[in-house]
mmCIF file of C-alpha atoms in Angstrom:
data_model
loop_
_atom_site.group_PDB
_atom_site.id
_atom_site.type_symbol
_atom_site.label_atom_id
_atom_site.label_comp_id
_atom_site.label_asym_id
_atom_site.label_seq_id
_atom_site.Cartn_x
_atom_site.Cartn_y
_atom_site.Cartn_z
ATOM 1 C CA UNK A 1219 0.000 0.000 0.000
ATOM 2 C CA UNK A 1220 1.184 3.616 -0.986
ATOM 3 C CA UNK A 1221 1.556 5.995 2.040
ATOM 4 C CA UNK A 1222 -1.213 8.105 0.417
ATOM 5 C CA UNK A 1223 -3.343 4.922 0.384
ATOM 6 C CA UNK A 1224 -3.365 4.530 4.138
ATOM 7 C CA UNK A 1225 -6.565 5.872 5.808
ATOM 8 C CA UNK A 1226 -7.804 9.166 4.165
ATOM 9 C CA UNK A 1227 -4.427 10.868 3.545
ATOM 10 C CA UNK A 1228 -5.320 11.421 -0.470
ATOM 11 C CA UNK A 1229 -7.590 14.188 0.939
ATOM 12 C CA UNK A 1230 -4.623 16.717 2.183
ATOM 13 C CA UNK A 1231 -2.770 15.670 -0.581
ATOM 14 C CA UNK A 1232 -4.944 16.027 -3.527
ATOM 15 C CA UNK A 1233 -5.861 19.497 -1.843
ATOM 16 C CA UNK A 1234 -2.339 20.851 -2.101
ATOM 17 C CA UNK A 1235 -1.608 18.988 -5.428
ATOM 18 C CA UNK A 1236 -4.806 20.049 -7.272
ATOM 19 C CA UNK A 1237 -4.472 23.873 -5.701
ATOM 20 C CA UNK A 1238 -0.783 24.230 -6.687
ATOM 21 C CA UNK A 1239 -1.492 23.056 -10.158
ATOM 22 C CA UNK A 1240 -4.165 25.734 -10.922
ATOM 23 C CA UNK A 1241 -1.893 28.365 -9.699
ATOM 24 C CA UNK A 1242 0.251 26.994 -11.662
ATOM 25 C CA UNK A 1243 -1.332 26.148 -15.271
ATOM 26 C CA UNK A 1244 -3.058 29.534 -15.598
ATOM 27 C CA UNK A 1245 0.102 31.329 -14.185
ATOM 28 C CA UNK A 1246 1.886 29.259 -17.886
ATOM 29 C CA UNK A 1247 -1.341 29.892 -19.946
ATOM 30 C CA UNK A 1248 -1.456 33.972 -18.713
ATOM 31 C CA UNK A 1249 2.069 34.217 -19.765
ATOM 32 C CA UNK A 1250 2.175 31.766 -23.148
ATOM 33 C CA UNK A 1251 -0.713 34.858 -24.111
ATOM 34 C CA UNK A 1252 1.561 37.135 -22.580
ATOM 35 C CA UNK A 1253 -1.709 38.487 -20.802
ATOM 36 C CA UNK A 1254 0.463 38.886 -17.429
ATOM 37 C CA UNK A 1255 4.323 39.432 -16.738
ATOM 38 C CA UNK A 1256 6.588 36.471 -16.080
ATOM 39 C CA UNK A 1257 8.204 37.773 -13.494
ATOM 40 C CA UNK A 1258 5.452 37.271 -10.177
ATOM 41 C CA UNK A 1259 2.205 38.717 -10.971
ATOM 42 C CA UNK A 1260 -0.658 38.481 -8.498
ATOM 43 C CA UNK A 1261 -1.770 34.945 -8.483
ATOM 44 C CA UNK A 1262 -5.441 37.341 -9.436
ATOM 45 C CA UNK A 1263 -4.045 38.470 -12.336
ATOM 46 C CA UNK A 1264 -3.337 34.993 -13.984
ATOM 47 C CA UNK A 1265 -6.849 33.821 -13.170
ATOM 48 C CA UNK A 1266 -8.267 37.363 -14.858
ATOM 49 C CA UNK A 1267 -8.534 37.010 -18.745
ATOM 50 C CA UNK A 1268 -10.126 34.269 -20.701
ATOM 51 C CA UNK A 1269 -8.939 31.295 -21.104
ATOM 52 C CA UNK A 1270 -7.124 31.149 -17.882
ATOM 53 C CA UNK A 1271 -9.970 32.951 -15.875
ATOM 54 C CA UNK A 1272 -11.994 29.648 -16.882
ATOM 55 C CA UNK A 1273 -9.110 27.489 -15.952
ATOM 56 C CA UNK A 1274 -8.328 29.206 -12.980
ATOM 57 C CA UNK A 1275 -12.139 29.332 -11.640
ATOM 58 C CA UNK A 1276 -12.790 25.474 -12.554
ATOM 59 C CA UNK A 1277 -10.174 24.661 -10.251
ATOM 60 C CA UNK A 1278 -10.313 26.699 -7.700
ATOM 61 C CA UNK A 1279 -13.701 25.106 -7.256
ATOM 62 C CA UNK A 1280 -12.476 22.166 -7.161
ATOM 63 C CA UNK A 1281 -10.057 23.086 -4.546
ATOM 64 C CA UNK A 1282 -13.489 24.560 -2.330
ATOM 65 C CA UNK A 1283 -14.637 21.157 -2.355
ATOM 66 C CA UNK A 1284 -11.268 19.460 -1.434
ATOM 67 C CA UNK A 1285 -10.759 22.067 0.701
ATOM 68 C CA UNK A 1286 -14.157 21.399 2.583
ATOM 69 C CA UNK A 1287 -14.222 17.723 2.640
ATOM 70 C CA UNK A 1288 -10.475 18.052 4.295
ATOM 71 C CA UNK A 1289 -11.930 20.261 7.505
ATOM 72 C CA UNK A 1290 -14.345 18.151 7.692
ATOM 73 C CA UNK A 1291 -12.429 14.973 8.357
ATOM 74 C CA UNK A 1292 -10.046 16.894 10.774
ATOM 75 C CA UNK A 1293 -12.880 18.263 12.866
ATOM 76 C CA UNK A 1294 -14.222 14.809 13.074
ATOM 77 C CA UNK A 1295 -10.940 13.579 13.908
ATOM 78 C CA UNK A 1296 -10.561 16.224 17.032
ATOM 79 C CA UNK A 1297 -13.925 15.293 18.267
ATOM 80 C CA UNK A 1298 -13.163 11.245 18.157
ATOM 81 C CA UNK A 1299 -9.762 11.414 19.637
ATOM 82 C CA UNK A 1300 -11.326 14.281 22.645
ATOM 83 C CA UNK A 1301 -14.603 12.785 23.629
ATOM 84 C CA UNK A 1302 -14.596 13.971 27.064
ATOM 85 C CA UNK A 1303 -12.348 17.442 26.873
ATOM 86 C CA UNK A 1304 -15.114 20.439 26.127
ATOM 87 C CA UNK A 1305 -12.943 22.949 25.372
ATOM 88 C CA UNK A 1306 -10.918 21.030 23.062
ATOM 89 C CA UNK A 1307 -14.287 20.311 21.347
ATOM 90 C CA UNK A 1308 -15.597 24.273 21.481
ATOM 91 C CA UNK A 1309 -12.350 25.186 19.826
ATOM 92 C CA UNK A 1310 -12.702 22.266 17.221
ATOM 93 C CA UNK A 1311 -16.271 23.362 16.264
ATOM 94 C CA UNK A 1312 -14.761 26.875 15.883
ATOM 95 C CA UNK A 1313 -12.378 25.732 13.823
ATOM 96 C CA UNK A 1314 -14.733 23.679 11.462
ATOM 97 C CA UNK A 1315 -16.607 27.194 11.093
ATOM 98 C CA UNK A 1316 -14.058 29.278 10.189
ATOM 99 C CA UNK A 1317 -12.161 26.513 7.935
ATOM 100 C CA UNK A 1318 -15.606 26.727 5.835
ATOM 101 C CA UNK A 1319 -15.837 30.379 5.726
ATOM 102 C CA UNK A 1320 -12.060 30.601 4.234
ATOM 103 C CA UNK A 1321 -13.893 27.782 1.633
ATOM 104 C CA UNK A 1322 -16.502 30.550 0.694
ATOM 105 C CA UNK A 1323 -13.738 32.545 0.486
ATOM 106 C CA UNK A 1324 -11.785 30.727 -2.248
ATOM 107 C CA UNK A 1325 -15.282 30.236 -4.287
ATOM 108 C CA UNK A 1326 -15.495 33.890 -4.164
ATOM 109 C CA UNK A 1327 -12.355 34.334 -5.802
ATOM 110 C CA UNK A 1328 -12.422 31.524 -8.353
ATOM 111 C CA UNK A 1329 -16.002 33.311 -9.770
ATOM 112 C CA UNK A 1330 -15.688 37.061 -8.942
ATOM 113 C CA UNK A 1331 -12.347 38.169 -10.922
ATOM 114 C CA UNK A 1332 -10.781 41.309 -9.729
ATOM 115 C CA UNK A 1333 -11.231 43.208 -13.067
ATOM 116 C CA UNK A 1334 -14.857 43.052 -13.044
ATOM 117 C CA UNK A 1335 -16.675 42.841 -9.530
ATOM 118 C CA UNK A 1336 -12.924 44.033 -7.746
ATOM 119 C CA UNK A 1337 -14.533 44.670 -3.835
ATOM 120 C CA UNK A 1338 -16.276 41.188 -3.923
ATOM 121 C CA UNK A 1339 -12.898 39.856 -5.232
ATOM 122 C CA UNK A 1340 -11.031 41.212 -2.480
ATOM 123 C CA UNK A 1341 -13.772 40.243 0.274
ATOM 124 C CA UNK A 1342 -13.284 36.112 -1.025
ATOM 125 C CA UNK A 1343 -9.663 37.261 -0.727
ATOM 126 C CA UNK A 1344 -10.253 38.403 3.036
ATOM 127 C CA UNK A 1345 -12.118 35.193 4.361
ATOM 128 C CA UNK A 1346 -9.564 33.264 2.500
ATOM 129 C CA UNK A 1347 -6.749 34.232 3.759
ATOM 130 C CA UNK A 1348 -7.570 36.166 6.674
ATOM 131 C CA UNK A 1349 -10.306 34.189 8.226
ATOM 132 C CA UNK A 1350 -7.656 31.079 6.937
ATOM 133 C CA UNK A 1351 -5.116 32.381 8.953
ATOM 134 C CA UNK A 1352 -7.260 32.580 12.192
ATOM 135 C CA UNK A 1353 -8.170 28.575 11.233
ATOM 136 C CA UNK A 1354 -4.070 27.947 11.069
ATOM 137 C CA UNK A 1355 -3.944 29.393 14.889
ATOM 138 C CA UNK A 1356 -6.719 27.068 16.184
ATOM 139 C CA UNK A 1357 -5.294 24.077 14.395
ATOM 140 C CA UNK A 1358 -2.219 25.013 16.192
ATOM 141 C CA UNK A 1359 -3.561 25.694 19.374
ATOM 142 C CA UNK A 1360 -5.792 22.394 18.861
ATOM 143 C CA UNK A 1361 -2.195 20.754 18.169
ATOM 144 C CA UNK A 1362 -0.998 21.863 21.568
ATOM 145 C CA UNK A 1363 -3.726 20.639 23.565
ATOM 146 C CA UNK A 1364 -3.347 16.983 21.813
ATOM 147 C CA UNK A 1365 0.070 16.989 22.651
ATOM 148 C CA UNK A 1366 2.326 14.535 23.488
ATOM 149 C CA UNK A 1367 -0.874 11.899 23.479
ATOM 150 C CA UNK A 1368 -2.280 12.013 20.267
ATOM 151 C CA UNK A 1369 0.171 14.925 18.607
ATOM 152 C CA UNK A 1370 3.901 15.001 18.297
ATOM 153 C CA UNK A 1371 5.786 17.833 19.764
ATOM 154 C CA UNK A 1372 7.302 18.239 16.113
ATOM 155 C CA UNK A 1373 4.003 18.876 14.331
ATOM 156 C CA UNK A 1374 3.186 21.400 17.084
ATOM 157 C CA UNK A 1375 6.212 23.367 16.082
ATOM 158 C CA UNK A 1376 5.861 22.867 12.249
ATOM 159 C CA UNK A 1377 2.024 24.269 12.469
ATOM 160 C CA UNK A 1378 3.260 27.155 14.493
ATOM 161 C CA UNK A 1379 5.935 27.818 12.098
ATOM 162 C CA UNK A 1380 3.951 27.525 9.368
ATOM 163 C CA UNK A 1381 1.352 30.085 10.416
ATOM 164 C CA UNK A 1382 3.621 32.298 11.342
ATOM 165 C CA UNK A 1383 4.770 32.131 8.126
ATOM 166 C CA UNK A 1384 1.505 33.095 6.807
ATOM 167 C CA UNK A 1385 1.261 36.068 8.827
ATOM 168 C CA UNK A 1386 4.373 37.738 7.967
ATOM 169 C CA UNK A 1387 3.375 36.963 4.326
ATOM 170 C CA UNK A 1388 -0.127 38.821 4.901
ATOM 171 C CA UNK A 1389 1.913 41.746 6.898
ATOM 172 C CA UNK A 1390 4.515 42.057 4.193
ATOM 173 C CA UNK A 1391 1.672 42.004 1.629
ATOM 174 C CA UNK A 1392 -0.807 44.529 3.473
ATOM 175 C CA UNK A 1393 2.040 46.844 3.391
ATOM 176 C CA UNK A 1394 3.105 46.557 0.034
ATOM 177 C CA UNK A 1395 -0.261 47.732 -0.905
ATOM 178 C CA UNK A 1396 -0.530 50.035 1.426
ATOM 179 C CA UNK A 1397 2.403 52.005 0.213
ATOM 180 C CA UNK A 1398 1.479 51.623 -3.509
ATOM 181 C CA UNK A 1399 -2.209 52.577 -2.933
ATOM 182 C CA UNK A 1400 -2.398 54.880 -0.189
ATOM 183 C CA UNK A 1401 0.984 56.900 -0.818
ATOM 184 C CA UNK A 1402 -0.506 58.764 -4.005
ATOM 185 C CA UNK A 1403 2.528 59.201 -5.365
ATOM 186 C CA UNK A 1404 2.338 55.988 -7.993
ATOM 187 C CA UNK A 1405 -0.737 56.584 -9.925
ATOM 188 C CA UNK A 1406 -4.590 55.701 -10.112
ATOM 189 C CA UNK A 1407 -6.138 52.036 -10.598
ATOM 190 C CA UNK A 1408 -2.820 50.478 -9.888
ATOM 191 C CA UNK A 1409 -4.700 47.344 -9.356
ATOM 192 C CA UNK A 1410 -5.788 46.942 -12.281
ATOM 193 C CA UNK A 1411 -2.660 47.166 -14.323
ATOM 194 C CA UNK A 1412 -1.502 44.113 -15.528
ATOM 195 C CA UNK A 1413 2.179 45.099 -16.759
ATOM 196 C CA UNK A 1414 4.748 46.260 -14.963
ATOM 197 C CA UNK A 1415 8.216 47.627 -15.803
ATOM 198 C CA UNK A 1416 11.161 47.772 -13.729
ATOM 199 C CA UNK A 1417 11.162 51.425 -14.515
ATOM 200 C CA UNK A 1418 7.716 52.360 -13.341
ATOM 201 C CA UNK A 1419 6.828 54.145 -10.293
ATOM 202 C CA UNK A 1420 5.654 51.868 -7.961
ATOM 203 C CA UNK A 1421 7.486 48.960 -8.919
ATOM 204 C CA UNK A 1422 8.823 47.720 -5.770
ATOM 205 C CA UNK A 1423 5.863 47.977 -3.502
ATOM 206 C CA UNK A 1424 4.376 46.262 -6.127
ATOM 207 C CA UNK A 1425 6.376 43.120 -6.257
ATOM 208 C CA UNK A 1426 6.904 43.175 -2.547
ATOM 209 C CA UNK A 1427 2.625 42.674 -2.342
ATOM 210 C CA UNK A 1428 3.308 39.873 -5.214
ATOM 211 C CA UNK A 1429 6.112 37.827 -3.687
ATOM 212 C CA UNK A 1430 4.179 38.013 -0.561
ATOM 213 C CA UNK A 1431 1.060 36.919 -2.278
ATOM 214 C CA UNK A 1432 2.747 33.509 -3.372
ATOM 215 C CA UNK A 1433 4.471 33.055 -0.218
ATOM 216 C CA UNK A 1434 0.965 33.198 1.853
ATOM 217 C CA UNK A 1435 -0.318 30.983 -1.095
ATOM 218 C CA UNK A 1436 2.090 28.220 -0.475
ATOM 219 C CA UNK A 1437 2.028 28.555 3.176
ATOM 220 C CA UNK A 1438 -1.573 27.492 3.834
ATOM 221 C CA UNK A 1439 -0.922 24.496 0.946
ATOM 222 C CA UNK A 1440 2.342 23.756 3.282
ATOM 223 C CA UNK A 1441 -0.391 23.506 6.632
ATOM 224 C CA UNK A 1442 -2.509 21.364 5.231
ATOM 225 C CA UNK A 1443 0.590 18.652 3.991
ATOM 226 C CA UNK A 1444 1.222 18.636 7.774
ATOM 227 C CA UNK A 1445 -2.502 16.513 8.244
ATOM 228 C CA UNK A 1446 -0.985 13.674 6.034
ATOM 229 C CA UNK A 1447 0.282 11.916 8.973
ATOM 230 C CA UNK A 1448 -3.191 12.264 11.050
ATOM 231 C CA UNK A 1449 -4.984 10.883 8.135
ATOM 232 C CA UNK A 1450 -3.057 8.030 8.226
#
């Protein structure tokens, strides 16, 4: 038997697998139409102009579901492993509810691009990866609690490092666009430009919100490789 064959471990893994590969294929189909730059767009912006919009929002439904069915099993896991510990079990239902309200989240973005309904865009992007943040810390805390019985002391430490990962990527992000939006000194509808040069004003706040927009990405894909072993 494969390792991803024992108990329900395909679910983590096909949910990091499947996600990175439609930010991946529309980020190559965006720039084979040179419709974005090469060189770290937003992740947005490669999901933005037919045919990678339809690519990108196919999959990232996909990803909802896998997403969803992945919470799911872990909250179910918490609450057979703690029968008897109530606040383990409060926290765990918590959990559960945010973890689905960062899955709304991602549907919002895979249907509402940010070129044509931008403020809804940017609200999926908020429960995604804001309210997914806040389900990263109760996983973590969760972690703690379950420690050394049913939880390592490593995977303690990894989740922890992990989301704090996450959070400096959303930090480093909110103040890259920060500077470029709110300094007034780069220009109007910035976020909707879709090439950048080197030489425009701008520039750097712009790829420091883009860098940090793939790091927070692959952070929350990195959390969820850490349930393989509990699916086991």
């Amino acid at each position: 038997m494969w390792w991803f064959q024992q108990g329900l471990s395909f679910l983590p893994v096909a949910l990091v697998v499947w996600s990175a590969a439609s930010f991946v294929f529309s980020y190559i189909t965006a720039i084979v139409l040179h419709h974005v730059d090469p060189l770290v767009p937003y992740i947005s912006d490669t999901g933005t102009i037919p045919p990678e919009r339809c690519l990108f929002g196919i999959m990232l439904n996909v990803s909802t579901f896998l997403g969803m069915a992945t919470m799911y099993v872990r909250y179910k896991q918490v609450c057979a492993l703690s029968p008897d510990k109530p606040s383990t079990l409060r926290l765990n239902r918590i959990g559960l509810t945010l973890g689905l309200m960062s899955c709304f989240g991602l549907c919002i973005i895979a249907n509402f691009q940010k070129c044509i309904l931008y403020y809804i865009h940017v609200l999926g992007a908020c429960l995604t990866f804001g309210v997914g943040a806040i389900y990263m810390l109760v996983q973590t805390i969760l972690s703690y609690l379950m420690q050394p019985e049913l939880h390592s002391k490593d995977i303690f430490w990894v989740r922890l490092s992990v989301f704090l990962w996450s959070c400096s990527s959303i930090v480093c992000s909110i103040l890259g666009l920060g500077i470029l939006l709110n300094s007034g000194l780069y220009g109007a509808n910035l976020m909707q430009k879709m090439h950048w040069d080197p030489q425009d004003r701008g520039y750097i706040p712009h790829m420091v919100s883009t860098v940090s927009e793939w790091s927070l990405a692959f952070s929350f894909l990195s959390f969820f490789l850490t349930y393989i072993r509990d699916f086991q």
